[in-house]
JSON list of C-alpha atoms in Angstrom, two decimals:
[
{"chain": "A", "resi": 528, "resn": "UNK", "atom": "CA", "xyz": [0.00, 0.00, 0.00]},
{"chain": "A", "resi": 529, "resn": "UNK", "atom": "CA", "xyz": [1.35, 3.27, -0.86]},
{"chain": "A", "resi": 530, "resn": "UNK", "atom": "CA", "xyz": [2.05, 6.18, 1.52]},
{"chain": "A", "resi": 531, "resn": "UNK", "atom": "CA", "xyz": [-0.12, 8.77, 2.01]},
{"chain": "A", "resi": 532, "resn": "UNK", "atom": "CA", "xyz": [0.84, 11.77, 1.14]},
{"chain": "A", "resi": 533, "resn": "UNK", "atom": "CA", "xyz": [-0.90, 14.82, 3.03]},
{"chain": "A", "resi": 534, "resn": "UNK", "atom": "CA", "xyz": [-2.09, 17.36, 0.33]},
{"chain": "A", "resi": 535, "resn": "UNK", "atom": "CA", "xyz": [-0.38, 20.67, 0.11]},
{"chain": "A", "resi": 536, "resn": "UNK", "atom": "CA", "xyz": [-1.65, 23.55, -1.85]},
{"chain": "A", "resi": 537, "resn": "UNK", "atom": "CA", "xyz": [-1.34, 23.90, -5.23]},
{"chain": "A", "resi": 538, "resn": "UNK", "atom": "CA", "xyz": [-0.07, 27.62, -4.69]},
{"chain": "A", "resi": 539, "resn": "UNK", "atom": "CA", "xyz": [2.48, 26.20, -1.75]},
{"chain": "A", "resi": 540, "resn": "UNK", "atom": "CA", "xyz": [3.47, 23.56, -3.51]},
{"chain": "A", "resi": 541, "resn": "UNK", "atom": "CA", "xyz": [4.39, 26.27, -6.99]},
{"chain": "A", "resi": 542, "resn": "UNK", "atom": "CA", "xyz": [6.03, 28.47, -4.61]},
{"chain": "A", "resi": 543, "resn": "UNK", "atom": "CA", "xyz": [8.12, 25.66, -2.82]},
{"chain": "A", "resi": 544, "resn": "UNK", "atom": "CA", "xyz": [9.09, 24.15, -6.33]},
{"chain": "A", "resi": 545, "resn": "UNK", "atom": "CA", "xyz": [10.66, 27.23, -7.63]},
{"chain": "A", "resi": 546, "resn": "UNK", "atom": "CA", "xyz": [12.66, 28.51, -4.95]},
{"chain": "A", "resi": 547, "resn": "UNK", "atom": "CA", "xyz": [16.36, 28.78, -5.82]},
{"chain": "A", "resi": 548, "resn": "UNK", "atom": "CA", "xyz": [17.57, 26.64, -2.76]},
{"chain": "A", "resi": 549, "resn": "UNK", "atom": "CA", "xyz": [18.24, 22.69, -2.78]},
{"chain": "A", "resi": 550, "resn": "UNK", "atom": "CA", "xyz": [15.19, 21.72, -0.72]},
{"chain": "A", "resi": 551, "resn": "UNK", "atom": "CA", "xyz": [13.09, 18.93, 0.29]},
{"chain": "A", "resi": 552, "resn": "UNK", "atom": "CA", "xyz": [10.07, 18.42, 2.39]},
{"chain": "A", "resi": 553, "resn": "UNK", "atom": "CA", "xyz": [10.12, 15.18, 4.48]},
{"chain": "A", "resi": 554, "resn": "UNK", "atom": "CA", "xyz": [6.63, 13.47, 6.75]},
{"chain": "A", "resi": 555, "resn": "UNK", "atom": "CA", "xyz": [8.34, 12.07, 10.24]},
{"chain": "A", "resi": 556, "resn": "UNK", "atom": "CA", "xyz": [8.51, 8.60, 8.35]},
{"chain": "A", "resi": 557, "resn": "UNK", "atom": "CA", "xyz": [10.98, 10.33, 5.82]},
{"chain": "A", "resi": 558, "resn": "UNK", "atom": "CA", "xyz": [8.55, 10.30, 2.69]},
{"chain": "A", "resi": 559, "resn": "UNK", "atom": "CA", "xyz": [9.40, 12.94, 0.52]},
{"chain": "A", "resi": 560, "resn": "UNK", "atom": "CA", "xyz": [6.80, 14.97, 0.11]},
{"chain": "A", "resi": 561, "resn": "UNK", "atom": "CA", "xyz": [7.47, 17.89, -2.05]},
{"chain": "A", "resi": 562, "resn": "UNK", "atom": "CA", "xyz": [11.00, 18.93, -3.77]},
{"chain": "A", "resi": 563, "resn": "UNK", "atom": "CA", "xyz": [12.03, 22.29, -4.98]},
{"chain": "A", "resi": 564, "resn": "UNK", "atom": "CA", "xyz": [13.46, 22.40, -9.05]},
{"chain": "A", "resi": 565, "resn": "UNK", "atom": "CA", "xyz": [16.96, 23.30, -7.78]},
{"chain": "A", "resi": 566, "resn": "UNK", "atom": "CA", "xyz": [17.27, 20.33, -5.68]},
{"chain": "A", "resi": 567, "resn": "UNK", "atom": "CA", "xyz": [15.93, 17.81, -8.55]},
{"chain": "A", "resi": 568, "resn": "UNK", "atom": "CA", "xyz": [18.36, 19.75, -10.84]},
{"chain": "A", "resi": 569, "resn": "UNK", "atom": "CA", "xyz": [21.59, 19.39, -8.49]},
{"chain": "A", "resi": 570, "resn": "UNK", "atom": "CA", "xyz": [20.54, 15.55, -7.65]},
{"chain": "A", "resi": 571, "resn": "UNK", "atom": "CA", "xyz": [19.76, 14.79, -11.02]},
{"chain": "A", "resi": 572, "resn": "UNK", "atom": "CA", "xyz": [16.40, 13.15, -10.31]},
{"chain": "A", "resi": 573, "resn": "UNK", "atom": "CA", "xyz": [13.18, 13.43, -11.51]},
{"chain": "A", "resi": 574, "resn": "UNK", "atom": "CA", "xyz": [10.26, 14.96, -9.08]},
{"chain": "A", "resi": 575, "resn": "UNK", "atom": "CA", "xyz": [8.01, 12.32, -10.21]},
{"chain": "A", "resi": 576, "resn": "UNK", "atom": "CA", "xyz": [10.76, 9.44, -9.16]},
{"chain": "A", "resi": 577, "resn": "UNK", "atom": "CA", "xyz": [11.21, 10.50, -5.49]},
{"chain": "A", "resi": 578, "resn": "UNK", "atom": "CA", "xyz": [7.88, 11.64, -4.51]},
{"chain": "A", "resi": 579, "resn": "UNK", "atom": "CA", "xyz": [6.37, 9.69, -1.80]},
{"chain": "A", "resi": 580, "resn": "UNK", "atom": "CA", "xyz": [9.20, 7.45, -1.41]},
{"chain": "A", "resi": 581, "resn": "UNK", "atom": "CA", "xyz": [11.56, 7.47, 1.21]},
{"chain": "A", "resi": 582, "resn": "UNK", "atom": "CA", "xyz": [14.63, 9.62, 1.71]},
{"chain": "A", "resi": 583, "resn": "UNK", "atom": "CA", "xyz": [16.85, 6.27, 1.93]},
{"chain": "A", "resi": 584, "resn": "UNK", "atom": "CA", "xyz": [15.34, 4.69, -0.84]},
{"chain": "A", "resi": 585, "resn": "UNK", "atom": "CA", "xyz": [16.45, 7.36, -3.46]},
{"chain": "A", "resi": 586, "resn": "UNK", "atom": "CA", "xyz": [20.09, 7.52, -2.37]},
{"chain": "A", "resi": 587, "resn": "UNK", "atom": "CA", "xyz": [22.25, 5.63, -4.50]},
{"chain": "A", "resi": 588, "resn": "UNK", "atom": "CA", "xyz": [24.60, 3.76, -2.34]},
{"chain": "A", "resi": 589, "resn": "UNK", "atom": "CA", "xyz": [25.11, 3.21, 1.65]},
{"chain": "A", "resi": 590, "resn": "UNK", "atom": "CA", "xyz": [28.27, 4.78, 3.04]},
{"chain": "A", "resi": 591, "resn": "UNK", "atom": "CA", "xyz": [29.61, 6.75, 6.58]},
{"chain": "A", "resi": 592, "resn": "UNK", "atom": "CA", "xyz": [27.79, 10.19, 5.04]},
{"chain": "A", "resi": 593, "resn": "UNK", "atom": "CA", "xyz": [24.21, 8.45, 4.96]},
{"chain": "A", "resi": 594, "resn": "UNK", "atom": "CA", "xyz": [24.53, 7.07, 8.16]},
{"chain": "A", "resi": 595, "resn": "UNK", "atom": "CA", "xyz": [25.51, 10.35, 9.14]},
{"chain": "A", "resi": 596, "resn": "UNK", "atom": "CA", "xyz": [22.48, 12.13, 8.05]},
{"chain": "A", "resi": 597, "resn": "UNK", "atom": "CA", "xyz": [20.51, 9.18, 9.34]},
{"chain": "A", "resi": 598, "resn": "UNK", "atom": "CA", "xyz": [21.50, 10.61, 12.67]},
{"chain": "A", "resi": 599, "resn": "UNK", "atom": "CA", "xyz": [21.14, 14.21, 11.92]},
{"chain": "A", "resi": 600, "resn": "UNK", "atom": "CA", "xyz": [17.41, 13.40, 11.20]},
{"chain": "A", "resi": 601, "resn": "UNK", "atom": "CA", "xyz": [16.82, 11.01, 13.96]},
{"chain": "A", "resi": 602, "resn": "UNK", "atom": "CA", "xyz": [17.98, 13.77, 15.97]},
{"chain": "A", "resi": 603, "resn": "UNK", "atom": "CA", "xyz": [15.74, 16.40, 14.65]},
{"chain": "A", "resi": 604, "resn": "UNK", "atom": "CA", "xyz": [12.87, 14.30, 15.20]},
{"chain": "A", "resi": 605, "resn": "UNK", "atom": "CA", "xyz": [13.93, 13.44, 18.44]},
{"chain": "A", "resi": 606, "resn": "UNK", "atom": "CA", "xyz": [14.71, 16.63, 19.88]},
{"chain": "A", "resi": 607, "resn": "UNK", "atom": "CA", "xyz": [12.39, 18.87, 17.54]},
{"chain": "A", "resi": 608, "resn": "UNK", "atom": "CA", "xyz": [15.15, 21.22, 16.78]},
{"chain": "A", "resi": 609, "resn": "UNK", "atom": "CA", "xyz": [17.39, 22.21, 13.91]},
{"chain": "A", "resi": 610, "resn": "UNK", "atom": "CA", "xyz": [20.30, 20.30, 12.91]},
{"chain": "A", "resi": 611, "resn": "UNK", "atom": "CA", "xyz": [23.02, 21.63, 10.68]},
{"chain": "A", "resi": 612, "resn": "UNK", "atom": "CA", "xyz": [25.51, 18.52, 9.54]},
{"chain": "A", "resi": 613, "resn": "UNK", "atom": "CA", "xyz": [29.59, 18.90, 8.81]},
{"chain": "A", "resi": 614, "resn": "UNK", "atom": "CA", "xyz": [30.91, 19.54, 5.71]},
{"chain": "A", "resi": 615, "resn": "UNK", "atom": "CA", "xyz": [30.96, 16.28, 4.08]},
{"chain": "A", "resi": 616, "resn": "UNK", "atom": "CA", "xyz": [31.64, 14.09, 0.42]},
{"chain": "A", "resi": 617, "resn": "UNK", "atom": "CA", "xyz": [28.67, 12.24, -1.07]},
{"chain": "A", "resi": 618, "resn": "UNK", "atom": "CA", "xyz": [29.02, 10.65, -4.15]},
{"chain": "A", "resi": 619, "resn": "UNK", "atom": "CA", "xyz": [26.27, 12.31, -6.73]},
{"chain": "A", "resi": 620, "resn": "UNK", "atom": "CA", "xyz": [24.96, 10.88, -10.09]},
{"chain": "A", "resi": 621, "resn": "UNK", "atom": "CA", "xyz": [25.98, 13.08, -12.73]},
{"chain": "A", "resi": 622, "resn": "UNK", "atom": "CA", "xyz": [23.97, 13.47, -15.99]},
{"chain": "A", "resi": 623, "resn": "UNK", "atom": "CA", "xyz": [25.88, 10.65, -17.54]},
{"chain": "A", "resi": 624, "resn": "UNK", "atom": "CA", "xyz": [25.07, 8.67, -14.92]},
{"chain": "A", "resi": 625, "resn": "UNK", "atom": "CA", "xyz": [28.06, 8.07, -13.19]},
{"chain": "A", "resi": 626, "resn": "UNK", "atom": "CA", "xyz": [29.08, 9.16, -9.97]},
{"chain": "A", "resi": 627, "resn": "UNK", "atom": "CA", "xyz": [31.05, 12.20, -9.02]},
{"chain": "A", "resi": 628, "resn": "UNK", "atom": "CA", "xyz": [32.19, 13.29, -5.61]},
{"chain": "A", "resi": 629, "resn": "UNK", "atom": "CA", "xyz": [30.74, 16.40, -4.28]},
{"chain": "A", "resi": 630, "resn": "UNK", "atom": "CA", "xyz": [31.01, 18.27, -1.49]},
{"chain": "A", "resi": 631, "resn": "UNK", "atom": "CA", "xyz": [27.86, 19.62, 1.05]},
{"chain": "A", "resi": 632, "resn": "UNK", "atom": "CA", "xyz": [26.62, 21.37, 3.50]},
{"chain": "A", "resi": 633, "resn": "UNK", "atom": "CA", "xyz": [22.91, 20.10, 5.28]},
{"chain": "A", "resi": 634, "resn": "UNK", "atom": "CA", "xyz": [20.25, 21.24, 7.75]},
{"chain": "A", "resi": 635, "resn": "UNK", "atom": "CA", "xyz": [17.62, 19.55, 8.62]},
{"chain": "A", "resi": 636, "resn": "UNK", "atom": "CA", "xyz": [14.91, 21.49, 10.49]},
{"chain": "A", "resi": 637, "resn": "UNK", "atom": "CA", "xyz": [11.82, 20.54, 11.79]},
{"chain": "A", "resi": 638, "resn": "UNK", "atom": "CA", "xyz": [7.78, 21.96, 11.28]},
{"chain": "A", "resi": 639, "resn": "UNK", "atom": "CA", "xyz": [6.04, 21.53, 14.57]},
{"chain": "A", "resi": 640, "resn": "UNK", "atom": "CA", "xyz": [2.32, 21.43, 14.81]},
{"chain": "A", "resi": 641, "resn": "UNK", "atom": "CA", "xyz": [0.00, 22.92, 17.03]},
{"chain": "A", "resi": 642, "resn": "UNK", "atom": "CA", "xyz": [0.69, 19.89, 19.36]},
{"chain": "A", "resi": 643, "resn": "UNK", "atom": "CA", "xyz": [4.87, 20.59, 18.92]},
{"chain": "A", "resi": 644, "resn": "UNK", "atom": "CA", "xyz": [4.85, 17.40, 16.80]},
{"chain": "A", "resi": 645, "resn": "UNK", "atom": "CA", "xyz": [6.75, 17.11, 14.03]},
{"chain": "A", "resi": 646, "resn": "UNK", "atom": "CA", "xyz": [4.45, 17.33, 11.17]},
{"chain": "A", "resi": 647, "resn": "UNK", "atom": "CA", "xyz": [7.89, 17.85, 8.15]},
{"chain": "A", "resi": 648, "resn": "UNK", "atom": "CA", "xyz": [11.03, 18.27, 8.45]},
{"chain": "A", "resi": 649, "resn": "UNK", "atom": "CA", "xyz": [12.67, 20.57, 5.51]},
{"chain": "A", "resi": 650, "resn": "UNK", "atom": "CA", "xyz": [16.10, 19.01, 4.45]},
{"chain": "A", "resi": 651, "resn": "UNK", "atom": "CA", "xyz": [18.43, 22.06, 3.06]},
{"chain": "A", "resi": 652, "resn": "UNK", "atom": "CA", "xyz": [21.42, 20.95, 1.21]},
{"chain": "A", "resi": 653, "resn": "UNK", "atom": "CA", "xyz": [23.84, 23.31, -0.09]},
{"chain": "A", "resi": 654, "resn": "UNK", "atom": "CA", "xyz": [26.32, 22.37, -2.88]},
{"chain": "A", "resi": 655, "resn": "UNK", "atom": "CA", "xyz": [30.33, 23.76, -1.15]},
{"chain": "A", "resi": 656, "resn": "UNK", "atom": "CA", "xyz": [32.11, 21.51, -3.82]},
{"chain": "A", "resi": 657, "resn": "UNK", "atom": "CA", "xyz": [33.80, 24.67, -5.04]},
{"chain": "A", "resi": 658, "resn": "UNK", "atom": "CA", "xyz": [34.52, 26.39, -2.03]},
{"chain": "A", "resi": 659, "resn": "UNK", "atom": "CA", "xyz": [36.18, 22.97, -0.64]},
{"chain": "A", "resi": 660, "resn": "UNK", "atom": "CA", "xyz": [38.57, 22.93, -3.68]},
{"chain": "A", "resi": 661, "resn": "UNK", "atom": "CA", "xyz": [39.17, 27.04, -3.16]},
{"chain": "A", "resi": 662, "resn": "UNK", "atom": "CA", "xyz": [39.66, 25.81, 0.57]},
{"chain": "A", "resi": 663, "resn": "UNK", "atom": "CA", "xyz": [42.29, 22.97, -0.41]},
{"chain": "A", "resi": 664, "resn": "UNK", "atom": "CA", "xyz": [44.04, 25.30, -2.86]},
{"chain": "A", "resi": 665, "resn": "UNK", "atom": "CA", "xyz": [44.68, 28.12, -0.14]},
{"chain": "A", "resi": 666, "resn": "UNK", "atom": "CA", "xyz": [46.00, 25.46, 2.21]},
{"chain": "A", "resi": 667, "resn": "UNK", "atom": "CA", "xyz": [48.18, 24.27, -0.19]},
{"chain": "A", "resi": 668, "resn": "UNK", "atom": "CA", "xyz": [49.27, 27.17, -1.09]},
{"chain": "A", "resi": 669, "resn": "UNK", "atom": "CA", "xyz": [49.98, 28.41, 3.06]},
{"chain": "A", "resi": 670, "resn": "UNK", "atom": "CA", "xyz": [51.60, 25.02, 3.31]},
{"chain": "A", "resi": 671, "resn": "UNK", "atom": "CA", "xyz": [54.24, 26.04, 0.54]},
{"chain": "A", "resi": 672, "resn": "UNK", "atom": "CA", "xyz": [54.46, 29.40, 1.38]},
{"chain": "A", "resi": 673, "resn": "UNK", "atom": "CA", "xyz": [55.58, 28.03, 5.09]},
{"chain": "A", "resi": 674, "resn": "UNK", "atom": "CA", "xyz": [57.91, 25.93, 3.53]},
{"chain": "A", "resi": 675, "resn": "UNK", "atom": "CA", "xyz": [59.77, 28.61, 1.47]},
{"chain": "A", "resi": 676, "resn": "UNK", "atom": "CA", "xyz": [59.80, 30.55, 4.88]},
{"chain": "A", "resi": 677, "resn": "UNK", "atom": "CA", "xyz": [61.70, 28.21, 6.39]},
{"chain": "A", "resi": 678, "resn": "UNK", "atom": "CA", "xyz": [63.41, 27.86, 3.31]},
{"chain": "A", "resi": 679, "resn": "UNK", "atom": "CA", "xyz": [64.42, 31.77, 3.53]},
{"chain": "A", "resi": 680, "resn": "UNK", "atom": "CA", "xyz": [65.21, 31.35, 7.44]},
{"chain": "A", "resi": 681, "resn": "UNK", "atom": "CA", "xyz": [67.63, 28.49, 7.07]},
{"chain": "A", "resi": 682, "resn": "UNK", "atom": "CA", "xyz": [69.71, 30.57, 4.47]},
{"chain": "A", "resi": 683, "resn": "UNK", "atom": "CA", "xyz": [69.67, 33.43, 6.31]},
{"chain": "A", "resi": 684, "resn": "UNK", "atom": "CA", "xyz": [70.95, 31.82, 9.72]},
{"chain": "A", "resi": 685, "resn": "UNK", "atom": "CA", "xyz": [73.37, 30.07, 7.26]},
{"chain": "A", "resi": 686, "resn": "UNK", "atom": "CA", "xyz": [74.79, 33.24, 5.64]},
{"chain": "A", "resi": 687, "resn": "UNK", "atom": "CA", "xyz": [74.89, 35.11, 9.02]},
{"chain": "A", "resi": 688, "resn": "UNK", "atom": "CA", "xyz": [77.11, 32.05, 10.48]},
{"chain": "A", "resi": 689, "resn": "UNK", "atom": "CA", "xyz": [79.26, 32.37, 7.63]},
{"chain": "A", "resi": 690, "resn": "UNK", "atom": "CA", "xyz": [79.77, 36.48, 7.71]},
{"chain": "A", "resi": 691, "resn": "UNK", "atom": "CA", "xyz": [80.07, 36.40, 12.26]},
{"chain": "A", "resi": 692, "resn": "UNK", "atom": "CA", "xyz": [82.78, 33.15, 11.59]},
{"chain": "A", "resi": 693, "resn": "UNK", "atom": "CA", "xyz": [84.43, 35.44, 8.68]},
{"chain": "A", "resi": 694, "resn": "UNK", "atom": "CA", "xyz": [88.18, 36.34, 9.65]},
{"chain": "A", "resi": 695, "resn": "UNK", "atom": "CA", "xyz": [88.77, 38.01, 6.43]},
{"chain": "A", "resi": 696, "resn": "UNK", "atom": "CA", "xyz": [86.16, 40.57, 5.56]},
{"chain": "A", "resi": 697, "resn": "UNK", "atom": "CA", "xyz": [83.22, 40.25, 2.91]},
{"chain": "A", "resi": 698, "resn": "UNK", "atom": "CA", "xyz": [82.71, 42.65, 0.34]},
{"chain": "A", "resi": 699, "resn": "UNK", "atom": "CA", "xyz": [79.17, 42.53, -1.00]},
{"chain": "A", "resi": 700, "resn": "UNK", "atom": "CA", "xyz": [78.70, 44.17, -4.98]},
{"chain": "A", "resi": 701, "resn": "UNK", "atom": "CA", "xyz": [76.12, 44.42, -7.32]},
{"chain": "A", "resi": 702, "resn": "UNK", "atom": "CA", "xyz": [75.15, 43.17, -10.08]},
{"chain": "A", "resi": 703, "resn": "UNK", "atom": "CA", "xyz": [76.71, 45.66, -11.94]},
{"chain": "A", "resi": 704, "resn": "UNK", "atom": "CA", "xyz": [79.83, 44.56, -9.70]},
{"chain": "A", "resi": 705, "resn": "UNK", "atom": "CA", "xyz": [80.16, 48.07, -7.76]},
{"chain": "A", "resi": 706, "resn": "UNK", "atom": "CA", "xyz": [80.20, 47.79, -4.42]},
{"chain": "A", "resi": 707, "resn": "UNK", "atom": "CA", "xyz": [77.17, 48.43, -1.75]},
{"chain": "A", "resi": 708, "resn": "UNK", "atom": "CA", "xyz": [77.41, 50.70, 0.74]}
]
């Protein structure tokens, strides 16, 4: 028997659809109930695919991250309060079809009703593939920038050992070979 899924609007659900974030709507159970165009767009699915079916169904493989947001969720329902997730890599279909790493950022936040039940939890996911590799790329680059430090510090101890354990004096020039004063 398939879930029941509570009617929404037809003006909610148009609004929801076309806002520019990556959202769904979730009942308690984790049926999707309504997902916005940006989210089908980044996931690559099809509204009609992953309505009324459940979050876990529609992911394509079990790993750490899933069991992560398993938890995130379990604790939003639990506690009936927000939960924003770490940075983490999930594995995406791409257009092609096969897989590509990405990089995201979730909250999952809960609707309470008038009894302070959960009655849907909205799952925001935000797409930080690009700012992780801008991220890597600045570490990298304070990593080798730190190196050539030391780099710069070991030659200058080195040439002040040699000038202070000079007996004859050193005469510094140019490149135009005229001496500096």
């Amino acid at each position: 028997m398939p879930n029941k899924i509570p009617h929404l609007p037809p003006s909610f659900q148009m609004l929801f659809e076309s806002i520019p974030g990556l959202n769904l709507i979730l009942l308690p159970d984790l049926t999707i109930t309504t997902v916005s165009d940006a989210f089908a767009s980044a996931t690559t699915t099809q509204r009609e695919d992953i309505l009324g079916k459940k979050l876990f169904d529609i992911l394509p493989y079990s790993s750490n991250e899933v069991l992560a947001l398993r938890a995130s969720l379990d604790e939003v329902l639990k506690n009936k309060s927000a939960h924003t997730m770490p940075v983490y890599k999930y594995k995406m279909y791409r257009h092609d079809r096969t897989f590509e790493e990405r990089s995201w950022s979730l909250l999952n936040k809960p609707i309470l009703d008038t009894n302070n039940d959960v009655h849907y939890v909205i799952h925001h996911a935000e797409d930080v593939t690009e700012l992780m590799h801008i991220a890597q790329k600045e570490k990298q680059n304070h990593a080798l920038c730190e190196k050539r430090i030391q780099q710069l510090k070991g030659s200058e101890e080195k040439f002040g050992k040699i000038f202070r354990l000079s007996a004859a004096g050193i005469v510094l020039t140019g490149p135009d070979g005229k001496w500096n004063e």
